[in-house]
PDB file of C-alpha atoms in Angstrom:
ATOM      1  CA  UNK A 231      53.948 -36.667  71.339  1.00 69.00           C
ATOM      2  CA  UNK A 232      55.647 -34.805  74.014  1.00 78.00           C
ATOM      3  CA  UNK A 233      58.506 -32.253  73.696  1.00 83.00           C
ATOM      4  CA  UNK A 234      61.370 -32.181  76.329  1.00 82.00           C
ATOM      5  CA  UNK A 235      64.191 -29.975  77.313  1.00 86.00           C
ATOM      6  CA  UNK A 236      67.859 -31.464  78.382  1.00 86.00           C
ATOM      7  CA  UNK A 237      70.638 -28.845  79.534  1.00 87.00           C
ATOM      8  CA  UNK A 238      73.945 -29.580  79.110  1.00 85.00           C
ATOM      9  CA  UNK A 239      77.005 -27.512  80.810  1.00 84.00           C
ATOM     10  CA  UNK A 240      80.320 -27.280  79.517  1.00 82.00           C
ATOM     11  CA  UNK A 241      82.446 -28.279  82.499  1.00 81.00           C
ATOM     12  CA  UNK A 242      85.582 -28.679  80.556  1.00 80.00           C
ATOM     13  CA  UNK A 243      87.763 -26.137  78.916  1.00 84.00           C
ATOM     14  CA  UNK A 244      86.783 -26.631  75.304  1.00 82.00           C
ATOM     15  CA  UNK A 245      84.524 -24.308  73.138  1.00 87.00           C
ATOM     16  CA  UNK A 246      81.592 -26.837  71.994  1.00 85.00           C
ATOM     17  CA  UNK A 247      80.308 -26.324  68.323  1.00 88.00           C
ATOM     18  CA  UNK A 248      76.744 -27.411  67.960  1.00 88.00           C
ATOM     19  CA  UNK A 249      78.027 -29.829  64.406  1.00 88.00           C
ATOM     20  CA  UNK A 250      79.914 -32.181  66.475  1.00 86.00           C
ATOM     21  CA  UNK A 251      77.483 -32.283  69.777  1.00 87.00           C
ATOM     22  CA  UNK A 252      74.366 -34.108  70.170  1.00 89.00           C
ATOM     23  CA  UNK A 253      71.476 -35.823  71.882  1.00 90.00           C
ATOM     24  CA  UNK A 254      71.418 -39.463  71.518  1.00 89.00           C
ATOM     25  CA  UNK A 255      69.128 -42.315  72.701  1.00 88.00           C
ATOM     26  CA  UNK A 256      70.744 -44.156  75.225  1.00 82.00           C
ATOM     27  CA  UNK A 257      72.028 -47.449  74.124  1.00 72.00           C
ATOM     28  CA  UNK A 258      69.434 -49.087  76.572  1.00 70.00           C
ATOM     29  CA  UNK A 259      66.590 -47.700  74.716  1.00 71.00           C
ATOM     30  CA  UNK A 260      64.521 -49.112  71.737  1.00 77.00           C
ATOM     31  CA  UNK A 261      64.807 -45.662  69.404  1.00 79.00           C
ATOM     32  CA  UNK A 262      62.110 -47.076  67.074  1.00 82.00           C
ATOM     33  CA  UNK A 263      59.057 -47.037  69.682  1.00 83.00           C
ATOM     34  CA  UNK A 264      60.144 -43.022  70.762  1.00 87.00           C
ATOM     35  CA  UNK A 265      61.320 -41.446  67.572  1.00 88.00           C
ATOM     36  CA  UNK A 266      59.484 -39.050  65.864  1.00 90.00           C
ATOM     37  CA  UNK A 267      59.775 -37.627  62.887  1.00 90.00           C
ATOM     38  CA  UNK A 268      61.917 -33.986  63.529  1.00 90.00           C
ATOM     39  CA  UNK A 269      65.021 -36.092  64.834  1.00 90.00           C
ATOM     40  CA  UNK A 270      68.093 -35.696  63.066  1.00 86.00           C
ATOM     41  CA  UNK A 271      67.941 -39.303  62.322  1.00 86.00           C
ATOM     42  CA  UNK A 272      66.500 -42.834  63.968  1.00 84.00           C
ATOM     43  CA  UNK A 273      68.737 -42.220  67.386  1.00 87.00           C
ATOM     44  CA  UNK A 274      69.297 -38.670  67.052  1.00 90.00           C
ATOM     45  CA  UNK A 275      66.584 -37.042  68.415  1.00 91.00           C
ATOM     46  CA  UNK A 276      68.047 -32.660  68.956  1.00 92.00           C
ATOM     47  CA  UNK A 277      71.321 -31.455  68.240  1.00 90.00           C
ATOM     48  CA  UNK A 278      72.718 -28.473  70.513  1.00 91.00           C
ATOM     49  CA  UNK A 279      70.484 -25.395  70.024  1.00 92.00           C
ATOM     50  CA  UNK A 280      73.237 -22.971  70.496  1.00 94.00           C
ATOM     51  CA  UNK A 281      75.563 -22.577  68.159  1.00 95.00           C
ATOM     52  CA  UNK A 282      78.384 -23.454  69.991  1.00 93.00           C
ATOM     53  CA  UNK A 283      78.973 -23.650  73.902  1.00 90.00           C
ATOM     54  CA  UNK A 284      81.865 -21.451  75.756  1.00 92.00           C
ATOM     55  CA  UNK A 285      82.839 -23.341  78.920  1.00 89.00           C
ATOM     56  CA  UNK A 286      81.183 -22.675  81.605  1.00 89.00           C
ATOM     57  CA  UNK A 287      78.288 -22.166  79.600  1.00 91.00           C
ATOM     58  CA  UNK A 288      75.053 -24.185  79.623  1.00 90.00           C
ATOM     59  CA  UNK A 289      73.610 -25.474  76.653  1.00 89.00           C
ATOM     60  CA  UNK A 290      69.917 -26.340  74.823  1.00 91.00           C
ATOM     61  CA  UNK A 291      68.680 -30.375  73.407  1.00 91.00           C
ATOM     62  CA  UNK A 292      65.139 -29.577  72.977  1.00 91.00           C
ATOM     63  CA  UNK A 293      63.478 -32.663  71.377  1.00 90.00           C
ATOM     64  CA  UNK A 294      60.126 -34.565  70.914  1.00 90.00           C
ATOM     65  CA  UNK A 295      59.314 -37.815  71.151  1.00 88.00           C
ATOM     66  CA  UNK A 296      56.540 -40.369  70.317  1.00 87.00           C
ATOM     67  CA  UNK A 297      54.629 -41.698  73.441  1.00 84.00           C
ATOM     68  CA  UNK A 298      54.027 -45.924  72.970  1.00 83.00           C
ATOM     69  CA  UNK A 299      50.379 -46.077  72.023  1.00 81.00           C
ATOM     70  CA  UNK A 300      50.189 -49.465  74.160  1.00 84.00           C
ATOM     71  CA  UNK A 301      49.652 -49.187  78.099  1.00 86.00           C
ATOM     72  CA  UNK A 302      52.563 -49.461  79.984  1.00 87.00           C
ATOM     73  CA  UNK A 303      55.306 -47.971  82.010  1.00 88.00           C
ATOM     74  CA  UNK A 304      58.238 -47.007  79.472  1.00 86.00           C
ATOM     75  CA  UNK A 305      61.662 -45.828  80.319  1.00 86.00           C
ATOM     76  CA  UNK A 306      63.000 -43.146  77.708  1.00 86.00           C
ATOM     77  CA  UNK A 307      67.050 -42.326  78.197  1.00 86.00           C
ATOM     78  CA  UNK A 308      69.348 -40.123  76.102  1.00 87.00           C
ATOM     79  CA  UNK A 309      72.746 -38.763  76.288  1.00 85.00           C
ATOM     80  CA  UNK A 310      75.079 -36.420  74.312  1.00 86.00           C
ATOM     81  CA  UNK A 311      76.975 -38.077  71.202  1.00 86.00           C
ATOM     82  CA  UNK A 312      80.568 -36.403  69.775  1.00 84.00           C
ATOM     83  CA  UNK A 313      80.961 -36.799  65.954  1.00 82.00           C
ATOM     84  CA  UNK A 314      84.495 -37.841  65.580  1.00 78.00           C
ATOM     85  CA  UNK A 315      87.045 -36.866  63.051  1.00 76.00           C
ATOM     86  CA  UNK A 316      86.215 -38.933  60.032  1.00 82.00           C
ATOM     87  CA  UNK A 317      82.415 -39.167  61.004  1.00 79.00           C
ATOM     88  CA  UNK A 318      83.045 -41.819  63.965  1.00 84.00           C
ATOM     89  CA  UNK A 319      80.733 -41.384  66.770  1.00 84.00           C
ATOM     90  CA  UNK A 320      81.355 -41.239  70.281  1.00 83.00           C
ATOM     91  CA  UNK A 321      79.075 -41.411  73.170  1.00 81.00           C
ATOM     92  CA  UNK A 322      80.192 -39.176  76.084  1.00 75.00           C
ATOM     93  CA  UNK A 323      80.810 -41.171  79.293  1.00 70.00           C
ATOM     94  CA  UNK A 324      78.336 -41.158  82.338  1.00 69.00           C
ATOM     95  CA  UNK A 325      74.672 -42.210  82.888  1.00 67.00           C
ATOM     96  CA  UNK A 326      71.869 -41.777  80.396  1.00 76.00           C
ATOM     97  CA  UNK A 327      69.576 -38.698  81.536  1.00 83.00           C
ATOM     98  CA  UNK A 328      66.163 -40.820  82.097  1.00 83.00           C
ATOM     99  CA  UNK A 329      62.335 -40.283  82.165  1.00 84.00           C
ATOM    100  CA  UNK A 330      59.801 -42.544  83.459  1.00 85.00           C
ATOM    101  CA  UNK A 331      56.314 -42.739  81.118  1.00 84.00           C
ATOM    102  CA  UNK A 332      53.592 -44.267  82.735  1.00 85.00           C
ATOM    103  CA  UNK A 333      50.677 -44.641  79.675  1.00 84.00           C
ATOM    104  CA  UNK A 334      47.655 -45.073  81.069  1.00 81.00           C
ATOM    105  CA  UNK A 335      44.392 -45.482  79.480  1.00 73.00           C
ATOM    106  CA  UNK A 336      43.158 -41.591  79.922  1.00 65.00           C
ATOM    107  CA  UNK A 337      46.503 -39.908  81.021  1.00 65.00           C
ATOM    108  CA  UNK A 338      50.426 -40.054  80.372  1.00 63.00           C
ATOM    109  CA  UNK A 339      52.459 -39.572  83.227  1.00 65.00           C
ATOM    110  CA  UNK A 340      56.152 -38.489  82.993  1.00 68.00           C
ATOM    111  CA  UNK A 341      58.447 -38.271  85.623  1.00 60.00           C
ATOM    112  CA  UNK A 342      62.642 -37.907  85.498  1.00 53.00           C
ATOM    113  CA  UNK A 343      64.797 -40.279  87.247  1.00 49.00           C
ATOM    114  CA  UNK A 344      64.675 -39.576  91.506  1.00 40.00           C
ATOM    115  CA  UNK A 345      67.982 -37.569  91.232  1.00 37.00           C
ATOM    116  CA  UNK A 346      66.749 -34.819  88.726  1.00 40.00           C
ATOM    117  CA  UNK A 347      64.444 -32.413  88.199  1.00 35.00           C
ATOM    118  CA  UNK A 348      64.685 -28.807  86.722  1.00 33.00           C
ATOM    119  CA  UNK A 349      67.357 -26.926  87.510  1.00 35.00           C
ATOM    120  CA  UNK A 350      69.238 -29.555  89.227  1.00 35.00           C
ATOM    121  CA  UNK A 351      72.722 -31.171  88.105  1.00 37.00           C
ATOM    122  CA  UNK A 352      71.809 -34.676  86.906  1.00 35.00           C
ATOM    123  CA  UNK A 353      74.988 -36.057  85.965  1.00 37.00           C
ATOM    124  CA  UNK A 354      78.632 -35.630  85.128  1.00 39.00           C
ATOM    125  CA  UNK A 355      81.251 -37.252  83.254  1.00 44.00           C
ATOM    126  CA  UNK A 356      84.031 -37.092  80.854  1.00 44.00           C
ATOM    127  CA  UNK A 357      85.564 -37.806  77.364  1.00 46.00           C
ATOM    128  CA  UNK A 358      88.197 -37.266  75.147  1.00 45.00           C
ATOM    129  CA  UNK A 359      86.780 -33.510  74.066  1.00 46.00           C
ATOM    130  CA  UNK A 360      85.543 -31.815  77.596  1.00 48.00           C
ATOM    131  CA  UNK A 361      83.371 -32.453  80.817  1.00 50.00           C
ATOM    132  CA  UNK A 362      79.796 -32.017  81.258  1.00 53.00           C
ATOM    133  CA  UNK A 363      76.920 -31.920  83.326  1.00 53.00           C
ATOM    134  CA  UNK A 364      73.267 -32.497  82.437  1.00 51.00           C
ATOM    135  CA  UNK A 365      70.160 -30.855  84.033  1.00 50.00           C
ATOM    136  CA  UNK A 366      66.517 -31.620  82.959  1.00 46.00           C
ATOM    137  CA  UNK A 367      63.222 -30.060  82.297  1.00 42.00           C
TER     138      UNK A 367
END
């Protein structure tokens, strides 16, 4: 198991309440090897820590997930959900944040995507409720 931090900032002009925001495995990702068993459900793995997100303001996914027991290099990718009116869901638009697991037979390497790292803005996009950006840890 390894626990992992995802930022998200509120680049739009919305306030952001932590019931209709949250961390989703990326379409491109096979939830069932990664998911462990504090996830909201099988492709939810965090929902926003704060309880809601001013704009401007940077927000919390802190989440766990299950390392593959096989050898092998593994891709892991997640990205913020909305929860529609009526309980439709809606993936925010822009790139999946992304890390790299290498398992090895004594040692599990983890490394982001070559365009993150902490502190620094990983992506950006847009949907129907607000803008965002998305740093890692």
């Amino acid at each position: 198991m390894k626990s992992k931090k995802l930022w998200i900032k509120n680049t739009g002009a919305q306030i952001w309440d932590n019931n209709i925001i949250f961390l989703g495995v990326d379409s491109n990702t096979d939830y069932r090897e990664w998911q462990h068993p504090s996830w909201a459900d099988s492709a939810t793995p965090s929902r926003l820590l704060e309880p809601a997100l001013r704009p401007g303001k940077t927000g919390t996914f802190l989440f766990t997930i299950k390392i593959p027991s096989a050898i092998g290099d593994y891709t892991f990718g997640a990205r913020p959900k909305w929860r529609g009116s009526g309980g439709s869901i809606e993936w925010v638009t822009g790139s999946a944040a992304e890390w790299h697991i290498k398992v090895r037979r004594e040692k599990i390497e983890i490394a982001e995507t070559e365009n993150s790292g902490f502190g620094k803005q990983f992506d950006a996009g847009k949907s129907k409720r607000g803008s965002f950006a998305i740093l890692l840890c």
